[in-house]
PDB file of C-alpha atoms in Angstrom:
ATOM      1  CA  GLN A 222       5.929   4.926 -10.933  1.00 89.00           C
ATOM      2  CA  LEU A 223       3.778   3.090  -8.457  1.00 94.00           C
ATOM      3  CA  GLN A 224       0.213   3.013  -9.520  1.00 93.00           C
ATOM      4  CA  ALA A 225      -2.820   2.237  -6.635  1.00 95.00           C
ATOM      5  CA  SER A 226      -6.305   0.676  -7.158  1.00 96.00           C
ATOM      6  CA  GLY A 227      -8.782  -1.374  -5.264  1.00 97.00           C
ATOM      7  CA  GLY A 228     -10.113   1.784  -3.208  1.00 97.00           C
ATOM      8  CA  GLY A 229     -14.026   2.405  -2.918  1.00 97.00           C
ATOM      9  CA  LEU A 230     -17.452   2.708  -0.891  1.00 98.00           C
ATOM     10  CA  VAL A 231     -17.983  -0.916   1.728  1.00 98.00           C
ATOM     11  CA  GLN A 232     -20.411  -2.000   4.674  1.00 98.00           C
ATOM     12  CA  ALA A 233     -19.098  -2.236   8.038  1.00 98.00           C
ATOM     13  CA  GLY A 234     -17.511  -5.587   8.041  1.00 97.00           C
ATOM     14  CA  GLY A 235     -17.055  -5.770   5.052  1.00 98.00           C
ATOM     15  CA  SER A 236     -13.345  -6.482   2.522  1.00 98.00           C
ATOM     16  CA  LEU A 237     -11.639  -4.762   0.659  1.00 98.00           C
ATOM     17  CA  ARG A 238      -7.898  -5.048  -1.437  1.00 98.00           C
ATOM     18  CA  LEU A 239      -6.004  -2.405  -2.647  1.00 98.00           C
ATOM     19  CA  SER A 240      -3.095  -2.649  -5.078  1.00 97.00           C
ATOM     20  CA  CYS A 241       0.022  -1.290  -5.368  1.00 95.00           C
ATOM     21  CA  ALA A 242       2.240  -2.219  -9.306  1.00 94.00           C
ATOM     22  CA  ALA A 243       4.736  -1.223 -10.078  1.00 90.00           C
ATOM     23  CA  SER A 244       5.377   0.454 -13.648  1.00 88.00           C
ATOM     24  CA  ASP A 245       7.985  -0.801 -16.142  1.00 83.00           C
ATOM     25  CA  ARG A 246      10.347   0.989 -15.259  1.00 88.00           C
ATOM     26  CA  ILE A 247      10.848  -0.406 -12.358  1.00 87.00           C
ATOM     27  CA  PHE A 248      13.162  -3.156 -11.616  1.00 87.00           C
ATOM     28  CA  SER A 249      11.999  -4.305  -8.263  1.00 87.00           C
ATOM     29  CA  ILE A 250      10.100  -3.411  -4.792  1.00 88.00           C
ATOM     30  CA  ASN A 251      12.037  -3.216  -2.164  1.00 91.00           C
ATOM     31  CA  ASN A 252      10.635  -1.945   0.587  1.00 92.00           C
ATOM     32  CA  MET A 253       7.043  -1.099   0.718  1.00 93.00           C
ATOM     33  CA  GLY A 254       5.078   0.654   3.263  1.00 95.00           C
ATOM     34  CA  TRP A 255       1.109   1.351   2.563  1.00 97.00           C
ATOM     35  CA  TYR A 256      -0.084   4.336   4.571  1.00 98.00           C
ATOM     36  CA  ARG A 257      -3.479   6.561   5.246  1.00 98.00           C
ATOM     37  CA  GLN A 258      -4.436   9.928   5.630  1.00 97.00           C
ATOM     38  CA  ALA A 259      -8.270  10.953   6.725  1.00 95.00           C
ATOM     39  CA  PRO A 260      -9.684  14.504   6.468  1.00 91.00           C
ATOM     40  CA  GLY A 261      -8.155  16.789   9.235  1.00 94.00           C
ATOM     41  CA  LYS A 262      -5.150  14.116  10.238  1.00 95.00           C
ATOM     42  CA  GLN A 263      -2.061  13.039   9.419  1.00 96.00           C
ATOM     43  CA  ARG A 264      -0.705  10.177   7.584  1.00 96.00           C
ATOM     44  CA  GLU A 265      -0.244   7.226   8.988  1.00 97.00           C
ATOM     45  CA  LEU A 266       2.231   3.420   8.171  1.00 97.00           C
ATOM     46  CA  VAL A 267      -0.780   1.689   8.285  1.00 98.00           C
ATOM     47  CA  ALA A 268       1.397  -1.543   7.234  1.00 97.00           C
ATOM     48  CA  SER A 269       5.123  -2.502   5.876  1.00 96.00           C
ATOM     49  CA  SER A 270       6.397  -4.890   4.214  1.00 94.00           C
ATOM     50  CA  THR A 271      10.456  -5.520   3.663  1.00 91.00           C
ATOM     51  CA  GLY A 272      12.495  -6.389   0.904  1.00 84.00           C
ATOM     52  CA  ASP A 273      13.407  -9.724   3.143  1.00 85.00           C
ATOM     53  CA  GLY A 274       9.448 -10.933   3.778  1.00 81.00           C
ATOM     54  CA  SER A 275       8.394  -9.117   7.025  1.00 92.00           C
ATOM     55  CA  SER A 276       5.959  -6.923   8.040  1.00 96.00           C
ATOM     56  CA  ASN A 277       4.291  -5.130  10.629  1.00 97.00           C
ATOM     57  CA  TYR A 278       1.250  -3.530  10.941  1.00 97.00           C
ATOM     58  CA  ALA A 279      -0.686  -0.838  12.903  1.00 97.00           C
ATOM     59  CA  ASP A 280      -1.356  -1.174  15.922  1.00 97.00           C
ATOM     60  CA  SER A 281      -5.904   0.241  14.773  1.00 97.00           C
ATOM     61  CA  VAL A 282      -5.396  -2.624  11.906  1.00 98.00           C
ATOM     62  CA  LYS A 283      -3.004  -5.664  13.536  1.00 97.00           C
ATOM     63  CA  GLY A 284      -5.671  -9.415  12.881  1.00 97.00           C
ATOM     64  CA  ARG A 285      -7.747  -7.347  10.307  1.00 98.00           C
ATOM     65  CA  PHE A 286      -5.356  -6.551   7.304  1.00 98.00           C
ATOM     66  CA  THR A 287      -2.556  -7.977   5.330  1.00 97.00           C
ATOM     67  CA  ILE A 288       0.218  -6.807   3.668  1.00 96.00           C
ATOM     68  CA  SER A 289       1.920  -9.053   0.476  1.00 93.00           C
ATOM     69  CA  ARG A 290       3.691  -9.227  -2.378  1.00 91.00           C
ATOM     70  CA  ASP A 291       3.725 -10.424  -6.015  1.00 90.00           C
ATOM     71  CA  ASN A 292       7.013 -10.094  -7.351  1.00 87.00           C
ATOM     72  CA  ALA A 293       6.594 -12.027 -10.579  1.00 90.00           C
ATOM     73  CA  LYS A 294       4.276  -8.593 -11.609  1.00 91.00           C
ATOM     74  CA  ASN A 295       6.060  -6.487  -8.886  1.00 90.00           C
ATOM     75  CA  THR A 296       2.562  -5.581  -7.137  1.00 92.00           C
ATOM     76  CA  VAL A 297       1.565  -5.114  -3.649  1.00 92.00           C
ATOM     77  CA  TYR A 298      -1.667  -5.926  -2.088  1.00 96.00           C
ATOM     78  CA  LEU A 299      -3.363  -4.866   1.243  1.00 97.00           C
ATOM     79  CA  GLN A 300      -6.153  -6.962   1.958  1.00 98.00           C
ATOM     80  CA  MET A 301      -8.462  -5.450   4.208  1.00 98.00           C
ATOM     81  CA  ASN A 302     -11.109  -7.265   6.320  1.00 98.00           C
ATOM     82  CA  SER A 303     -14.007  -6.426   8.867  1.00 98.00           C
ATOM     83  CA  LEU A 304     -13.662  -2.643   8.095  1.00 98.00           C
ATOM     84  CA  LYS A 305     -14.580  -0.030  10.244  1.00 98.00           C
ATOM     85  CA  PRO A 306     -15.499   3.205   9.807  1.00 97.00           C
ATOM     86  CA  GLU A 307     -12.951   4.819  10.980  1.00 96.00           C
ATOM     87  CA  ASP A 308     -10.582   3.299   8.173  1.00 98.00           C
ATOM     88  CA  THR A 309     -12.362   5.382   6.461  1.00 97.00           C
ATOM     89  CA  ALA A 310      -9.201   7.251   4.722  1.00 98.00           C
ATOM     90  CA  ASN A 311      -7.323   8.045   1.814  1.00 98.00           C
ATOM     91  CA  TYR A 312      -4.767   5.083   0.899  1.00 98.00           C
ATOM     92  CA  TYR A 313      -1.350   5.631  -0.445  1.00 97.00           C
ATOM     93  CA  CYS A 314       1.175   3.236  -1.390  1.00 96.00           C
ATOM     94  CA  ASN A 315       5.026   3.826  -0.893  1.00 95.00           C
ATOM     95  CA  ALA A 316       8.178   2.075  -2.623  1.00 94.00           C
ATOM     96  CA  ASP A 317      11.588   1.958  -2.565  1.00 93.00           C
ATOM     97  CA  VAL A 318      12.499   0.499  -5.291  1.00 91.00           C
ATOM     98  CA  THR A 319      15.062  -0.871  -8.147  1.00 91.00           C
ATOM     99  CA  LEU A 320      14.972   1.045 -11.499  1.00 92.00           C
ATOM    100  CA  GLN A 321      15.412  -0.622 -14.762  1.00 90.00           C
ATOM    101  CA  TYR A 322      18.869  -0.503 -16.583  1.00 91.00           C
ATOM    102  CA  SER A 323      20.339   2.180 -14.207  1.00 89.00           C
ATOM    103  CA  TYR A 324      19.361  -0.345 -11.322  1.00 90.00           C
ATOM    104  CA  ARG A 325      19.913   2.982  -8.865  1.00 93.00           C
ATOM    105  CA  ARG A 326      17.191   3.406  -5.393  1.00 94.00           C
ATOM    106  CA  ALA A 327      14.532   5.294  -5.854  1.00 94.00           C
ATOM    107  CA  ASN A 328      11.306   6.585  -3.751  1.00 95.00           C
ATOM    108  CA  TYR A 329       8.010   6.974  -5.014  1.00 95.00           C
ATOM    109  CA  TRP A 330       4.408   7.905  -3.715  1.00 95.00           C
ATOM    110  CA  GLY A 331       1.855   6.231  -5.422  1.00 94.00           C
ATOM    111  CA  GLN A 332      -1.971   8.250  -6.064  1.00 93.00           C
ATOM    112  CA  GLY A 333      -4.168   7.853  -3.506  1.00 92.00           C
ATOM    113  CA  THR A 334      -6.831   5.106  -3.366  1.00 97.00           C
ATOM    114  CA  GLN A 335     -10.413   6.498  -1.387  1.00 98.00           C
ATOM    115  CA  VAL A 336     -11.496   3.310   0.850  1.00 98.00           C
ATOM    116  CA  THR A 337     -15.143   4.441   2.392  1.00 98.00           C
ATOM    117  CA  VAL A 338     -16.339   2.841   4.908  1.00 98.00           C
ATOM    118  CA  SER A 339     -19.848   3.518   5.819  1.00 97.00           C
ATOM    119  CA  SER A 340     -21.472   1.670   9.295  1.00 93.00           C
TER     120      SER A 340
END
């Protein structure tokens, strides 16, 4: 129901923009978060965005990452600037959504997209 994309290999100091697009079965994205998981580490919340437009960031990415959304496209983005090798991880999106037609609420995870930052 959620399709994450935009990962890749980038040098330290570079930028990437991740996208998380909702399928046609989803009417709207409410609260949404980007998580990451590095090998041997627990999954951690990197950035979150609520339906009222507020956002929060992990201390490790504040000032470098920006979460945004395009409600018309039902897509949420994570702009990542000044990337560091320690940002290397598999990035996942997670969203509380409202489903089409039934308008029931549901929670979905997107598949991971790998971000690798070389030094």
